[in-house]
Short mmCIF file of C-alpha atoms in Angstrom, two decimals:
data_model
loop_
_atom_site.label_atom_id
_atom_site.label_comp_id
_atom_site.label_asym_id
_atom_site.label_seq_id
_atom_site.Cartn_x
_atom_site.Cartn_y
_atom_site.Cartn_z
CA UNK A 1 0.00 0.00 0.00
CA UNK A 2 1.35 3.41 -0.93
CA UNK A 3 1.41 5.63 2.17
CA UNK A 4 2.62 8.64 0.21
CA UNK A 5 6.06 9.90 -0.69
CA UNK A 6 8.47 10.71 2.10
CA UNK A 7 11.40 13.05 1.44
CA UNK A 8 14.89 11.97 2.34
CA UNK A 9 17.77 14.48 2.22
CA UNK A 10 21.12 13.12 1.19
CA UNK A 11 24.27 15.22 1.50
CA UNK A 12 27.55 14.69 -0.36
CA UNK A 13 26.91 16.60 -3.58
CA UNK A 14 29.98 18.60 -4.67
CA UNK A 15 27.91 21.77 -4.75
CA UNK A 16 27.03 21.32 -1.12
CA UNK A 17 23.29 21.30 -2.00
CA UNK A 18 21.22 18.42 -0.54
CA UNK A 19 19.85 15.81 -2.94
CA UNK A 20 16.16 15.07 -2.38
CA UNK A 21 15.01 11.55 -3.12
CA UNK A 22 11.37 10.56 -2.79
CA UNK A 23 10.11 7.04 -2.46
CA UNK A 24 7.74 7.82 -5.29
CA UNK A 25 10.59 8.89 -7.57
CA UNK A 26 12.65 5.84 -6.62
CA UNK A 27 9.71 3.57 -7.33
CA UNK A 28 9.15 5.29 -10.69
CA UNK A 29 12.81 4.86 -11.69
CA UNK A 30 12.69 1.16 -10.82
CA UNK A 31 9.47 0.75 -12.79
CA UNK A 32 10.93 2.45 -15.86
CA UNK A 33 14.07 0.30 -15.66
CA UNK A 34 12.04 -2.91 -15.37
CA UNK A 35 9.81 -1.97 -18.29
CA UNK A 36 12.81 -0.95 -20.42
CA UNK A 37 14.56 -4.28 -19.84
CA UNK A 38 11.31 -6.15 -20.40
CA UNK A 39 10.70 -4.27 -23.64
CA UNK A 40 14.15 -5.24 -24.91
CA UNK A 41 13.32 -8.88 -24.19
CA UNK A 42 9.99 -8.49 -25.92
CA UNK A 43 11.58 -6.99 -29.03
CA UNK A 44 13.88 -9.99 -29.19
CA UNK A 45 10.90 -12.35 -29.07
CA UNK A 46 9.51 -13.53 -32.42
CA UNK A 47 5.98 -12.34 -33.00
CA UNK A 48 3.28 -14.99 -32.77
CA UNK A 49 2.28 -16.33 -36.15
CA UNK A 50 -1.34 -16.82 -35.14
CA UNK A 51 -3.74 -14.14 -36.37
CA UNK A 52 -5.22 -12.01 -33.54
CA UNK A 53 -8.89 -11.40 -32.87
CA UNK A 54 -10.42 -8.52 -30.95
CA UNK A 55 -12.57 -9.61 -28.02
CA UNK A 56 -14.01 -8.03 -24.89
CA UNK A 57 -12.93 -9.74 -21.70
CA UNK A 58 -15.07 -10.06 -18.58
CA UNK A 59 -13.69 -6.85 -17.10
CA UNK A 60 -14.80 -4.84 -20.15
CA UNK A 61 -11.33 -4.47 -21.69
CA UNK A 62 -10.86 -4.85 -25.44
CA UNK A 63 -8.10 -7.37 -26.09
CA UNK A 64 -6.36 -8.62 -29.22
CA UNK A 65 -5.67 -12.30 -28.62
CA UNK A 66 -4.36 -15.07 -30.91
CA UNK A 67 -6.96 -17.27 -32.53
CA UNK A 68 -5.54 -20.45 -31.00
CA UNK A 69 -3.14 -19.53 -28.18
CA UNK A 70 -0.74 -22.32 -27.32
CA UNK A 71 1.47 -20.73 -24.66
CA UNK A 72 -0.57 -19.64 -21.64
CA UNK A 73 0.40 -17.94 -18.40
CA UNK A 74 -2.00 -18.07 -15.44
CA UNK A 75 -1.98 -15.27 -12.88
CA UNK A 76 -4.22 -17.03 -10.34
CA UNK A 77 -4.66 -20.50 -8.82
CA UNK A 78 -8.34 -20.58 -9.82
CA UNK A 79 -7.41 -20.04 -13.47
CA UNK A 80 -4.74 -22.74 -13.34
CA UNK A 81 -7.26 -25.22 -11.91
CA UNK A 82 -9.78 -24.31 -14.60
CA UNK A 83 -7.24 -24.73 -17.40
CA UNK A 84 -6.42 -28.23 -16.20
CA UNK A 85 -10.13 -29.05 -15.88
CA UNK A 86 -10.53 -28.00 -19.53
CA UNK A 87 -7.68 -30.26 -20.58
CA UNK A 88 -5.31 -27.37 -21.24
CA UNK A 89 -2.67 -28.04 -18.62
CA UNK A 90 -0.07 -28.81 -21.26
CA UNK A 91 -0.42 -25.29 -22.65
CA UNK A 92 0.49 -23.61 -19.37
CA UNK A 93 4.06 -22.32 -19.63
CA UNK A 94 3.95 -20.39 -16.36
CA UNK A 95 1.83 -19.80 -13.27
CA UNK A 96 2.07 -18.21 -9.83
CA UNK A 97 3.83 -19.46 -6.73
CA UNK A 98 0.38 -20.11 -5.23
CA UNK A 99 -0.79 -22.44 -8.01
CA UNK A 100 -0.74 -25.81 -6.25
CA UNK A 101 -3.62 -27.78 -7.79
CA UNK A 102 -3.47 -30.14 -9.49
CA UNK A 103 -0.05 -31.17 -8.09
CA UNK A 104 1.62 -30.90 -11.50
CA UNK A 105 0.85 -27.17 -11.49
CA UNK A 106 3.61 -26.79 -8.90
CA UNK A 107 6.14 -28.00 -11.47
CA UNK A 108 5.41 -25.17 -13.90
CA UNK A 109 7.80 -22.19 -14.09
CA UNK A 110 6.57 -19.58 -11.62
CA UNK A 111 6.21 -15.89 -12.45
CA UNK A 112 5.81 -14.67 -8.86
CA UNK A 113 2.91 -13.70 -6.65
CA UNK A 114 -0.61 -12.68 -7.63
CA UNK A 115 -0.20 -9.01 -6.79
CA UNK A 116 3.34 -8.53 -8.07
CA UNK A 117 4.20 -10.95 -10.86
CA UNK A 118 7.59 -10.59 -12.53
CA UNK A 119 7.31 -8.88 -15.91
CA UNK A 120 10.75 -10.19 -16.86
CA UNK A 121 9.69 -13.78 -16.11
CA UNK A 122 6.47 -13.38 -18.08
CA UNK A 123 8.24 -11.99 -21.16
CA UNK A 124 10.97 -14.64 -21.00
CA UNK A 125 8.31 -17.36 -21.21
CA UNK A 126 7.04 -15.88 -24.53
CA UNK A 127 3.30 -16.29 -23.84
CA UNK A 128 0.64 -16.07 -26.52
CA UNK A 129 -1.87 -15.08 -23.85
CA UNK A 130 -1.87 -14.19 -20.15
CA UNK A 131 -4.97 -14.95 -18.08
CA UNK A 132 -5.88 -12.97 -14.95
CA UNK A 133 -8.79 -12.40 -12.61
CA UNK A 134 -9.95 -9.05 -11.26
CA UNK A 135 -10.47 -10.38 -7.72
CA UNK A 136 -6.82 -11.45 -7.37
CA UNK A 137 -4.70 -9.34 -9.72
CA UNK A 138 -4.01 -5.61 -9.83
CA UNK A 139 -5.00 -3.24 -12.62
CA UNK A 140 -1.36 -2.11 -12.74
CA UNK A 141 -0.39 -5.59 -13.96
CA UNK A 142 -2.86 -5.35 -16.82
CA UNK A 143 -1.55 -1.88 -17.73
CA UNK A 144 2.06 -3.07 -17.73
CA UNK A 145 1.27 -6.01 -19.98
CA UNK A 146 -0.69 -3.76 -22.33
CA UNK A 147 2.29 -1.41 -22.68
CA UNK A 148 4.43 -4.42 -23.52
CA UNK A 149 1.90 -5.63 -26.15
CA UNK A 150 1.28 -8.85 -24.25
CA UNK A 151 -2.44 -9.73 -24.38
CA UNK A 152 -4.17 -10.25 -21.04
CA UNK A 153 -7.65 -11.74 -20.91
CA UNK A 154 -9.36 -10.83 -17.63
CA UNK A 155 -11.99 -12.84 -15.79
CA UNK A 156 -14.21 -11.88 -12.86
CA UNK A 157 -16.42 -13.83 -10.47
CA UNK A 158 -18.51 -12.41 -7.64
CA UNK A 159 -20.90 -15.36 -7.36
CA UNK A 160 -21.16 -19.07 -8.01
CA UNK A 161 -23.04 -18.39 -11.25
CA UNK A 162 -20.37 -15.94 -12.42
CA UNK A 163 -17.76 -18.57 -11.62
CA UNK A 164 -19.55 -21.06 -13.86
CA UNK A 165 -19.85 -18.42 -16.56
CA UNK A 166 -16.11 -17.71 -16.34
CA UNK A 167 -15.29 -21.40 -16.77
CA UNK A 168 -17.48 -21.65 -19.87
CA UNK A 169 -16.19 -18.35 -21.23
CA UNK A 170 -12.58 -19.45 -20.81
CA UNK A 171 -13.36 -22.62 -22.74
CA UNK A 172 -14.80 -20.57 -25.60
CA UNK A 173 -11.83 -18.19 -25.72
CA UNK A 174 -9.33 -21.05 -25.77
CA UNK A 175 -11.08 -23.23 -28.32
CA UNK A 176 -12.51 -25.69 -25.80
CA UNK A 177 -16.11 -24.55 -25.97
CA UNK A 178 -17.64 -28.04 -25.93
CA UNK A 179 -15.53 -29.14 -22.97
CA UNK A 180 -16.32 -25.95 -21.07
CA UNK A 181 -20.03 -26.29 -21.71
CA UNK A 182 -20.09 -29.94 -20.61
CA UNK A 183 -18.10 -29.17 -17.47
CA UNK A 184 -20.38 -26.29 -16.50
CA UNK A 185 -23.51 -28.34 -17.12
CA UNK A 186 -22.27 -31.03 -14.73
CA UNK A 187 -21.32 -28.44 -12.11
CA UNK A 188 -24.63 -26.61 -12.43
CA UNK A 189 -26.53 -29.87 -11.88
CA UNK A 190 -24.70 -30.29 -8.57
CA UNK A 191 -25.52 -26.70 -7.57
CA UNK A 192 -29.18 -27.30 -8.40
CA UNK A 193 -29.20 -30.48 -6.29
CA UNK A 194 -27.95 -28.53 -3.29
CA UNK A 195 -30.44 -25.73 -3.89
CA UNK A 196 -33.36 -28.18 -3.99
CA UNK A 197 -32.26 -29.96 -0.82
CA UNK A 198 -31.85 -26.70 1.06
CA UNK A 199 -35.29 -25.38 0.10
CA UNK A 200 -37.35 -24.78 3.22
CA UNK A 201 -34.48 -25.41 5.61
CA UNK A 202 -33.65 -22.89 8.36
CA UNK A 203 -30.82 -20.53 7.46
CA UNK A 204 -28.18 -20.37 10.19
CA UNK A 205 -26.15 -17.19 10.52
CA UNK A 206 -22.57 -17.84 9.46
CA UNK A 207 -19.35 -16.02 10.24
CA UNK A 208 -16.82 -16.97 7.58
CA UNK A 209 -13.34 -16.10 8.82
CA UNK A 210 -10.97 -14.98 6.09
CA UNK A 211 -8.53 -13.97 8.83
CA UNK A 212 -8.93 -13.57 12.58
CA UNK A 213 -6.37 -10.88 13.60
CA UNK A 214 -7.86 -8.54 12.57
CA UNK A 215 -11.16 -10.23 11.86
CA UNK A 216 -11.84 -10.16 8.11
CA UNK A 217 -14.88 -11.84 6.61
CA UNK A 218 -16.55 -12.26 3.22
CA UNK A 219 -18.97 -9.53 2.18
CA UNK A 220 -22.25 -10.08 0.40
CA UNK A 221 -20.87 -9.53 -3.12
CA UNK A 222 -18.37 -12.38 -3.07
CA UNK A 223 -18.53 -15.91 -4.45
CA UNK A 224 -17.85 -17.18 -0.90
CA UNK A 225 -20.95 -15.49 0.52
CA UNK A 226 -22.97 -16.70 -2.46
CA UNK A 227 -21.79 -20.28 -1.91
CA UNK A 228 -22.85 -20.04 1.74
CA UNK A 229 -26.29 -18.75 0.70
CA UNK A 230 -26.73 -21.60 -1.79
CA UNK A 231 -25.62 -24.04 0.91
CA UNK A 232 -28.50 -22.93 3.12
CA UNK A 233 -26.92 -20.26 5.28
CA UNK A 234 -26.55 -16.51 5.43
CA UNK A 235 -23.40 -14.60 6.27
CA UNK A 236 -23.48 -12.11 9.12
CA UNK A 237 -21.90 -9.57 6.73
CA UNK A 238 -24.66 -9.77 4.14
CA UNK A 239 -25.68 -6.16 4.79
CA UNK A 240 -22.16 -4.75 4.35
CA UNK A 241 -21.10 -3.21 1.02
CA UNK A 242 -17.39 -4.11 1.20
CA UNK A 243 -16.13 -7.26 -0.46
CA UNK A 244 -13.85 -8.18 2.45
CA UNK A 245 -15.03 -6.14 5.46
CA UNK A 246 -13.07 -5.88 8.68
CA UNK A 247 -15.18 -6.39 11.78
CA UNK A 248 -14.43 -5.66 15.39
CA UNK A 249 -15.04 -8.61 17.67
CA UNK A 250 -17.73 -6.55 19.39
CA UNK A 251 -19.56 -6.03 16.09
CA UNK A 252 -19.29 -9.70 15.13
CA UNK A 253 -20.44 -10.74 18.60
CA UNK A 254 -23.47 -8.45 18.29
CA UNK A 255 -24.36 -10.14 14.98
CA UNK A 256 -24.37 -13.44 16.93
CA UNK A 257 -23.44 -16.11 14.35
CA UNK A 258 -24.82 -19.62 14.82
CA UNK A 259 -21.81 -21.18 13.09
CA UNK A 260 -18.23 -20.04 12.47
CA UNK A 261 -16.37 -21.38 9.43
CA UNK A 262 -12.64 -21.30 8.75
CA UNK A 263 -10.95 -22.42 5.55
CA UNK A 264 -8.21 -24.92 6.33
CA UNK A 265 -4.87 -23.71 5.04
CA UNK A 266 -1.19 -23.75 5.93
CA UNK A 267 -1.33 -20.08 6.93
CA UNK A 268 -3.99 -20.67 9.60
CA UNK A 269 -2.12 -21.43 12.81
CA UNK A 270 -4.46 -21.80 15.84
CA UNK A 271 -6.42 -24.95 16.54
CA UNK A 272 -10.15 -24.42 16.86
CA UNK A 273 -10.02 -25.36 20.53
CA UNK A 274 -7.85 -22.32 21.18
CA UNK A 275 -10.72 -19.97 20.34
CA UNK A 276 -12.44 -21.09 23.56
CA UNK A 277 -9.66 -19.31 25.43
CA UNK A 278 -9.11 -16.27 23.20
CA UNK A 279 -10.47 -13.00 24.65
CA UNK A 280 -13.55 -11.90 22.74
CA UNK A 281 -13.83 -15.12 20.76
CA UNK A 282 -14.74 -17.23 23.78
CA UNK A 283 -17.87 -15.09 24.21
CA UNK A 284 -19.41 -16.17 20.88
CA UNK A 285 -22.39 -18.47 21.26
CA UNK A 286 -21.04 -20.54 18.38
CA UNK A 287 -17.77 -21.04 20.26
CA UNK A 288 -19.55 -22.02 23.46
CA UNK A 289 -21.68 -24.50 21.49
CA UNK A 290 -18.64 -25.96 19.69
CA UNK A 291 -20.01 -24.94 16.32
CA UNK A 292 -16.68 -24.05 14.74
CA UNK A 293 -15.66 -25.94 11.63
CA UNK A 294 -12.77 -26.18 9.25
CA UNK A 295 -13.76 -26.54 5.59
CA UNK A 296 -11.62 -26.99 2.52
CA UNK A 297 -9.78 -23.92 1.24
CA UNK A 298 -11.28 -24.61 -2.19
CA UNK A 299 -14.01 -22.20 -1.08
CA UNK A 300 -11.42 -19.44 -1.61
CA UNK A 301 -11.06 -20.14 -5.34
CA UNK A 302 -13.65 -19.44 -8.07
CA UNK A 303 -12.76 -22.63 -9.91
CA UNK A 304 -14.63 -25.88 -10.63
CA UNK A 305 -13.77 -27.08 -7.10
CA UNK A 306 -15.82 -24.24 -5.63
CA UNK A 307 -18.79 -26.58 -6.10
CA UNK A 308 -17.04 -29.18 -3.93
CA UNK A 309 -16.79 -26.53 -1.22
CA UNK A 310 -20.44 -25.54 -1.66
CA UNK A 311 -21.51 -29.16 -1.06
CA UNK A 312 -19.20 -29.39 1.95
CA UNK A 313 -20.64 -26.21 3.47
CA UNK A 314 -24.18 -27.52 2.94
CA UNK A 315 -23.30 -30.74 4.78
CA UNK A 316 -21.76 -28.70 7.61
CA UNK A 317 -24.68 -26.29 8.01
CA UNK A 318 -27.35 -28.97 7.59
CA UNK A 319 -25.83 -32.31 8.67
CA UNK A 320 -29.21 -34.06 8.67
CA UNK A 321 -29.90 -33.32 5.00
CA UNK A 322 -27.96 -34.69 2.07
CA UNK A 323 -26.14 -32.01 0.09
CA UNK A 324 -25.69 -34.07 -3.07
CA UNK A 325 -26.42 -37.52 -4.40
CA UNK A 326 -22.73 -38.46 -4.10
CA UNK A 327 -21.79 -36.73 -0.87
CA UNK A 328 -18.92 -37.82 1.35
CA UNK A 329 -19.40 -38.18 5.13
CA UNK A 330 -20.54 -34.97 6.77
CA UNK A 331 -18.10 -32.68 8.51
CA UNK A 332 -17.73 -33.12 12.25
CA UNK A 333 -17.27 -30.23 14.68
CA UNK A 334 -13.70 -29.64 15.84
CA UNK A 335 -13.56 -29.65 19.60
#
């Protein structure tokens, strides 16, 4: 986050005048240097022989992309998962350090993190097309790639339905329209099965914990909140406009969730039992009633496996009702 430029005076100039260096200027110089080196690499790269076509991506940007792109770079784990699900894993020449599913995705050359991918690494991999998602990547990345004449097709997903649309759209863009359509039809059937089974069921109030210090949850306009709604619950942040609102413990306690959900990941350190002793947390009714659950971190990714997470959440919120015709054993509370 840019907190504004801060002036630093440096002495030592032969004239005796101080040299003023701002963080903003330093950052600009580094950016120009990176783009200059990247541009030199780009100029040394043979132009793709495939004819381009002008399309509008899901973020509203007009993009010239090759007709049949063979060398793909993914800027998000959800995109990498979707490419493999469409049978396009062999076309991925690079992905992020967070792309870990399927396991072979880890073996791909990495181009850095979601927010700050390496332009040099991207150019060196000579992609025909880069694929990003608005919820995980920065606009600055898109602007940098545009200046370097590297096409970026952007996706977006604020709901389960938009996730399914993105999967099908990606299949169309990459020449796998039939596979994308078949995949989405099978996923939508599973969503419909959950929706039918949850009809008429009580809707418990859910606190989904993105992070706990400070407490960050999923707002109403996110695919996570939508998955929870489809699974027969309602998030306690459904009335908040932010995508990822921060809540004080007092505010969350006042909203009185029936159930608290955490996504299980390597970055989450405390055991659920520890929340019974944490100040503030131990006062939640859900904590006192042992209604804290870990669920798969697939709920954090708008990919085909988001539907797995939706079914898992439905089993957790409504353990006495089947979430799908092929469900696995229901989740048990962690005590």
